[in-house]
Amino acid sequence: MSSVPSVTLNNSVEIPQLGFGVWQVPDDEATSAVQTAIESGYRSIDTAAIYRNEEGTGRAIAASGVPRHELFITTKLWNSEQGYDTTLAAFDESLRKLGLDYVDLYLIHWPTPGQDKYVDTWRAFEKLYADGRIRAIGVSNFHAHHLKRLFDETETVPVLNQIELHPYLAQGPLREFNAQNGIATEAWSPLAQGGDVLTDPAVVALGGKYGKTPAQVIIRWHLQLGNVVIPKSVTPTRIRENIDVFDFELSADDVAAITALDKGQRTGGDPDVFGA
Ligand SMILES: NC(=O)c1ccc[n+]([C@@H]2O[C@H](COP(=O)([O-])OP(=O)(O)OC[C@H]3O[C@@H](n4cnc5c(N)ncnc54)[C@H](OP(=O)(O)O)[C@@H]3O)[C@@H](O)[C@H]2O)c1
């Protein structure tokens, strides 16, 4: 079974560098998908309140037989629950659905700057962290200027920023900003949702060169950039394929060639306007 390296977060907690995402997986299917992922060696699972599969994910965790401390569970606060008191209540509800008494990582899902609540929300995250109910707190979809506001107005630097990131949206400046501030970068839609990037001639050619699939080449690119990466699949062969990426290494030139495919192409919303 593959051995997944860890990234050490700015509060010394370690997160597996490769995890399993469950967006768009219905609650009942999430149980079998997460079970397959855990059996395949994944120890990090990324869900969210808005995915409506925290219960199915929790059932798989309970049935896995893997000790809780060996798993790394992430969930996220949805936009409608932002605000201090609403965050505290939403966190309780996520824990209840997951069937857990703590999560490893809790993220603000989107900044939704139009609501202007993410600073108060972050203060609630700080309280939950101080109370020992979360091992690490972070954000998702934050641009540098959203992060700067947290730096200026709160006490705690997020451990991680989960952002859309794949070869067609390489996010060089934001990855750099995160790194300069001790914030890990986690890539969502790392395979660009299974779209054209998997048939990009450059990626396909590298698959041939290394004897790996296009998805494996892209996941390897993420790992070598230092990203935490959370590909999703409900297909057992792909779940296993996506973690079978620790027996080869891309050359520096090949990493750079994939990064050069960047065309600033988002599959999801721009954080300055999404949900605002
Ligand atoms: N924070 C946020 O705002 C945010 C937004 C989006 C996603 N996320 C997180 O990031 C995770 C991953 O992103 P994502 O689900 O959007 O997309 P993704 O992981 O980039 O791609 C998933 C798609 O690729 C297909 N696929 C997976 N492995 C493959 C392989 N080896 N070969 C060919 N196709 C493959 C899957 O198909 P099958 O499932 O049919 O096999 C699925 O259609 C999510 O599940 C979620 O946890 C977070």
Coordinates of C-alpha atoms and ligand atoms in Angstrom, one line a residue:
M1 CA 0.0 0.0 0.0
S2 CA 1.3 3.5 -0.8
S3 CA 2.8 5.6 1.9
V4 CA 1.5 9.2 1.8
P5 CA 3.9 11.9 3.1
S6 CA 2.6 14.6 5.4
V7 CA 2.8 18.4 5.4
T8 CA 3.5 20.1 8.7
L9 CA 1.0 23.0 9.3
N10 CA 2.0 26.2 11.1
N11 CA 0.7 24.9 14.4
S12 CA 2.8 21.7 14.1
V13 CA -0.2 19.5 13.2
E14 CA 0.5 17.2 10.2
I15 CA -1.9 16.7 7.3
P16 CA -1.5 13.9 4.7
Q17 CA -0.4 15.5 1.5
L18 CA -2.9 13.4 -0.5
G19 CA -6.5 13.1 0.6
F20 CA -9.9 12.2 -0.7
G21 CA -12.6 14.7 -1.7
V22 CA -16.3 13.9 -1.7
W23 CA -18.0 16.9 -3.3
Q24 CA -21.0 15.9 -5.4
V25 CA -21.1 12.4 -3.9
P26 CA -24.6 11.7 -2.6
D27 CA -24.7 10.8 1.1
D28 CA -25.4 7.0 0.6
E29 CA -22.6 6.7 -2.0
A30 CA -20.2 8.6 0.2
T31 CA -20.1 5.7 2.6
S32 CA -18.9 3.2 0.0
A33 CA -16.6 5.7 -1.7
V34 CA -14.9 6.7 1.6
Q35 CA -14.7 3.1 2.7
T36 CA -12.9 2.3 -0.6
A37 CA -10.6 5.2 -0.1
I38 CA -9.7 4.2 3.4
E39 CA -9.1 0.6 2.3
S40 CA -6.9 2.0 -0.5
G41 CA -4.7 3.9 2.0
Y42 CA -6.2 7.4 2.1
R43 CA -6.3 8.7 5.6
S44 CA -7.5 12.3 4.9
I45 CA -11.1 13.0 3.9
D46 CA -12.4 16.3 2.7
T47 CA -16.1 17.0 3.1
A48 CA -18.3 20.1 3.8
A49 CA -21.6 20.9 5.3
I50 CA -22.9 22.0 1.9
Y51 CA -22.0 18.6 0.4
R52 CA -24.8 17.0 2.5
N53 CA -22.7 13.9 3.0
E54 CA -21.2 14.4 6.4
E55 CA -23.4 11.6 7.7
G56 CA -22.4 9.1 5.0
T57 CA -18.8 10.1 5.4
G58 CA -19.1 9.6 9.2
R59 CA -20.6 6.1 8.7
A60 CA -17.6 5.1 6.6
I61 CA -15.2 6.5 9.3
A62 CA -17.0 4.5 12.0
A63 CA -17.0 1.3 10.0
S64 CA -13.4 1.6 8.9
G65 CA -11.8 0.2 12.0
V66 CA -9.0 2.7 11.6
P67 CA -8.2 4.4 14.9
R68 CA -9.6 7.9 14.9
H69 CA -6.2 9.5 15.5
E70 CA -4.8 8.0 12.3
L71 CA -7.5 9.8 10.2
F72 CA -7.5 13.4 9.2
I73 CA -11.0 14.8 8.8
T74 CA -11.8 18.1 7.2
T75 CA -15.2 19.8 7.0
K76 CA -16.3 23.4 6.1
L77 CA -18.6 26.0 7.3
W78 CA -21.2 27.0 4.6
N79 CA -21.7 30.6 3.6
S80 CA -25.2 31.0 5.1
E81 CA -23.9 30.1 8.6
Q82 CA -21.1 32.8 8.7
G83 CA -21.1 35.0 11.8
Y84 CA -19.9 34.2 15.3
D85 CA -22.9 32.4 17.0
T86 CA -24.1 30.8 13.8
T87 CA -20.6 29.3 13.2
L88 CA -20.6 27.8 16.7
A89 CA -24.0 26.2 16.1
A90 CA -23.0 25.0 12.6
F91 CA -19.9 23.4 13.9
D92 CA -21.9 21.4 16.5
E93 CA -24.2 20.2 13.7
S94 CA -21.3 19.1 11.5
L95 CA -19.8 17.1 14.4
R96 CA -23.1 15.5 15.1
K97 CA -23.5 14.5 11.5
L98 CA -20.0 13.1 11.2
G99 CA -20.4 11.3 14.5
L100 CA -17.2 12.7 15.8
D101 CA -16.1 14.7 18.9
Y102 CA -13.5 16.7 17.0
V103 CA -12.4 17.5 13.5
D104 CA -8.8 17.8 12.3
L105 CA -9.4 20.8 10.1
Y106 CA -12.3 23.2 9.8
L107 CA -12.4 25.7 6.9
I108 CA -14.4 28.8 6.1
H109 CA -15.7 27.6 2.7
W110 CA -15.8 30.9 0.9
P111 CA -15.0 34.5 2.1
T112 CA -18.3 35.9 0.6
P113 CA -17.0 39.4 1.1
G114 CA -20.4 40.9 0.3
Q115 CA -21.6 39.5 3.6
D116 CA -18.6 41.0 5.4
K117 CA -18.8 38.3 8.1
Y118 CA -15.6 36.4 7.6
V119 CA -13.7 38.2 10.4
D120 CA -16.3 37.4 13.0
T121 CA -16.6 33.9 11.6
W122 CA -12.8 33.5 12.1
R123 CA -13.1 34.7 15.7
A124 CA -15.5 31.8 16.3
F125 CA -13.0 29.4 14.6
E126 CA -10.4 30.7 17.0
K127 CA -12.7 30.0 20.0
L128 CA -13.4 26.4 18.7
Y129 CA -9.7 25.9 18.3
A130 CA -8.9 27.3 21.7
D131 CA -11.5 25.0 23.2
G132 CA -9.7 22.0 21.7
R133 CA -12.6 21.0 19.4
I134 CA -10.6 21.4 16.2
R135 CA -6.9 20.5 15.7
A136 CA -6.3 23.2 13.0
I137 CA -8.3 26.0 11.5
G138 CA -8.1 27.3 7.9
V139 CA -9.8 28.9 5.0
S140 CA -10.9 28.1 1.5
N141 CA -11.1 30.3 -1.6
F142 CA -9.4 33.3 0.1
H143 CA -7.5 35.7 -2.1
A144 CA -4.4 37.4 -0.6
H145 CA -6.4 40.5 0.3
H146 CA -8.9 38.5 2.3
L147 CA -6.1 36.8 4.2
K148 CA -4.5 40.2 4.9
R149 CA -7.6 41.3 6.6
L150 CA -7.5 38.3 8.9
F151 CA -3.8 39.0 9.6
D152 CA -4.7 42.6 10.5
E153 CA -7.9 42.0 12.6
T154 CA -7.4 38.6 14.3
E155 CA -4.9 36.7 16.3
T156 CA -4.4 33.5 14.3
V157 CA -2.9 32.9 10.8
P158 CA -4.9 30.2 9.0
V159 CA -2.9 26.9 8.7
L160 CA -4.1 26.3 5.1
N161 CA -5.9 27.9 2.2
Q162 CA -7.9 25.4 0.0
I163 CA -8.1 26.9 -3.5
E164 CA -9.0 25.9 -7.0
L165 CA -5.7 24.7 -8.5
H166 CA -4.9 22.5 -11.5
P167 CA -2.7 22.8 -14.6
Y168 CA -5.1 25.2 -16.2
L169 CA -5.2 27.4 -13.1
A170 CA -1.7 27.1 -11.6
Q171 CA -2.2 29.9 -9.0
G172 CA 1.5 30.9 -8.9
P173 CA 1.1 34.2 -7.0
L174 CA -1.4 32.9 -4.4
R175 CA 0.7 29.8 -3.8
E176 CA 3.7 32.1 -3.3
F177 CA 1.7 34.4 -0.9
N178 CA 0.5 31.4 1.1
A179 CA 4.0 30.0 1.4
Q180 CA 5.5 33.4 2.5
N181 CA 2.9 33.5 5.3
G182 CA 3.3 30.0 6.5
I183 CA 0.0 28.9 5.0
A184 CA -0.2 25.5 3.3
T185 CA -1.9 25.5 -0.2
E186 CA -4.5 22.8 -0.7
A187 CA -5.7 22.2 -4.3
W188 CA -9.4 21.7 -4.9
S189 CA -10.6 20.3 -8.3
P190 CA -7.0 19.1 -8.7
L191 CA -8.0 17.3 -11.9
A192 CA -10.1 20.3 -13.0
Q193 CA -13.2 18.1 -12.4
G194 CA -12.0 15.4 -14.8
G195 CA -12.2 17.8 -17.8
D196 CA -10.0 18.6 -20.8
V197 CA -6.8 18.7 -18.8
L198 CA -6.9 14.9 -18.7
T199 CA -6.7 14.8 -22.5
D200 CA -4.2 17.7 -22.9
P201 CA -1.6 16.4 -25.3
A202 CA 1.3 17.5 -23.0
V203 CA -0.2 15.6 -20.1
V204 CA -1.0 12.5 -22.1
A205 CA 2.6 12.5 -23.5
L206 CA 4.1 12.7 -20.0
G207 CA 1.8 9.8 -19.0
G208 CA 3.4 7.8 -21.8
K209 CA 6.9 8.9 -20.8
Y210 CA 6.5 7.8 -17.1
G211 CA 4.1 4.8 -17.7
K212 CA 1.4 6.5 -15.7
T213 CA -2.1 7.9 -16.4
P214 CA -2.8 11.6 -17.0
A215 CA -4.5 11.8 -13.6
Q216 CA -1.5 10.3 -11.9
V217 CA 0.9 12.7 -13.7
I218 CA -1.2 15.7 -12.6
I219 CA -1.5 14.5 -9.0
R220 CA 2.3 14.0 -9.0
W221 CA 2.7 17.6 -10.3
H222 CA 0.7 18.8 -7.3
L223 CA 2.7 16.8 -4.8
Q224 CA 6.0 18.1 -6.3
L225 CA 4.8 21.7 -6.1
G226 CA 4.2 21.1 -2.4
N227 CA 0.4 21.3 -2.6
V228 CA -1.9 19.3 -0.4
V229 CA -4.2 17.5 -2.9
I230 CA -7.7 16.0 -2.6
P231 CA -8.8 14.3 -5.8
K232 CA -12.4 12.9 -5.9
S233 CA -13.7 9.8 -7.5
V234 CA -16.6 7.4 -6.9
T235 CA -14.9 4.8 -9.2
P236 CA -12.9 2.2 -7.1
T237 CA -10.2 1.7 -9.8
R238 CA -9.7 5.5 -10.0
I239 CA -9.6 5.8 -6.2
R240 CA -6.8 3.3 -6.2
E241 CA -5.1 4.8 -9.3
N242 CA -5.0 8.3 -7.7
I243 CA -3.1 7.2 -4.7
D244 CA -0.6 5.1 -6.7
V245 CA 1.7 8.0 -7.3
F246 CA 4.6 7.4 -5.0
D247 CA 6.7 5.2 -7.2
F248 CA 7.8 7.8 -9.8
E249 CA 9.0 11.4 -9.9
L250 CA 8.6 14.1 -12.6
S251 CA 11.7 15.9 -13.7
A252 CA 11.9 19.6 -12.8
D253 CA 11.5 20.4 -16.5
D254 CA 8.3 18.3 -16.7
V255 CA 6.9 20.0 -13.6
A256 CA 7.6 23.3 -15.3
A257 CA 6.0 22.2 -18.5
I258 CA 2.8 21.3 -16.7
T259 CA 2.8 24.6 -14.8
A260 CA 3.2 26.4 -18.2
L261 CA -0.2 25.0 -19.3
D262 CA -1.8 27.6 -17.0
K263 CA -4.4 29.7 -18.7
G264 CA -6.1 31.2 -15.7
Q265 CA -9.2 29.0 -16.3
R266 CA -11.5 28.6 -13.4
T267 CA -14.1 25.8 -13.2
G268 CA -15.7 27.4 -10.1
G269 CA -16.5 30.9 -9.0
D270 CA -14.2 33.9 -8.3
P271 CA -14.0 34.3 -4.5
D272 CA -14.5 38.0 -4.8
V273 CA -18.0 37.6 -6.1
F274 CA -19.0 34.0 -5.4
G275 CA -21.9 33.8 -2.9
A276 CA -21.4 37.5 -2.1
Ligands
LIG1 N1 -13.4 24.4 -1.2 C1 -14.1 24.5 -2.3 O1 -14.8 25.4 -2.6 C2 -14.1 23.2 -3.2 C3 -14.7 23.3 -4.5 C4 -14.7 22.1 -5.2 C5 -14.1 21.0 -4.7 N2 -13.6 20.9 -3.5 C6 -12.9 19.7 -2.9 O2 -12.0 19.2 -3.8 C7 -12.3 17.8 -4.1 C8 -11.9 17.5 -5.5 O3 -12.4 18.4 -6.5 P1 -13.6 17.9 -7.5 O4 -14.4 16.9 -6.9 O5 -14.2 19.2 -7.9 O6 -12.8 17.4 -8.8 P2 -11.5 16.6 -9.2 O7 -11.0 15.8 -8.1 O8 -10.6 17.6 -9.9 O9 -12.1 15.7 -10.3 C9 -13.1 14.7 -10.1 C10 -13.6 14.2 -11.4 O10 -12.6 13.5 -12.1 C11 -12.9 12.2 -12.3 N3 -11.7 11.4 -12.0 C12 -11.2 11.2 -10.8 N4 -10.1 10.4 -10.9 C13 -9.9 10.2 -12.2 C14 -9.0 9.4 -12.9 N5 -8.0 8.8 -12.3 N6 -9.1 9.3 -14.3 C15 -10.1 10.0 -14.9 N7 -11.1 10.7 -14.3 C16 -11.0 10.8 -12.9 C17 -14.1 11.9 -11.3 O11 -14.9 10.9 -11.9 P3 -15.7 9.7 -11.0 O12 -16.0 10.3 -9.7 O13 -16.9 9.4 -11.9 O14 -14.7 8.6 -11.0 C18 -14.8 13.2 -11.2 O15 -15.6 13.4 -12.3 C19 -13.8 17.8 -4.0 O16 -14.4 16.5 -3.9 C20 -14.0 18.6 -2.7 O17 -13.6 17.8 -1.6 C21 -13.6 22.1 -2.7

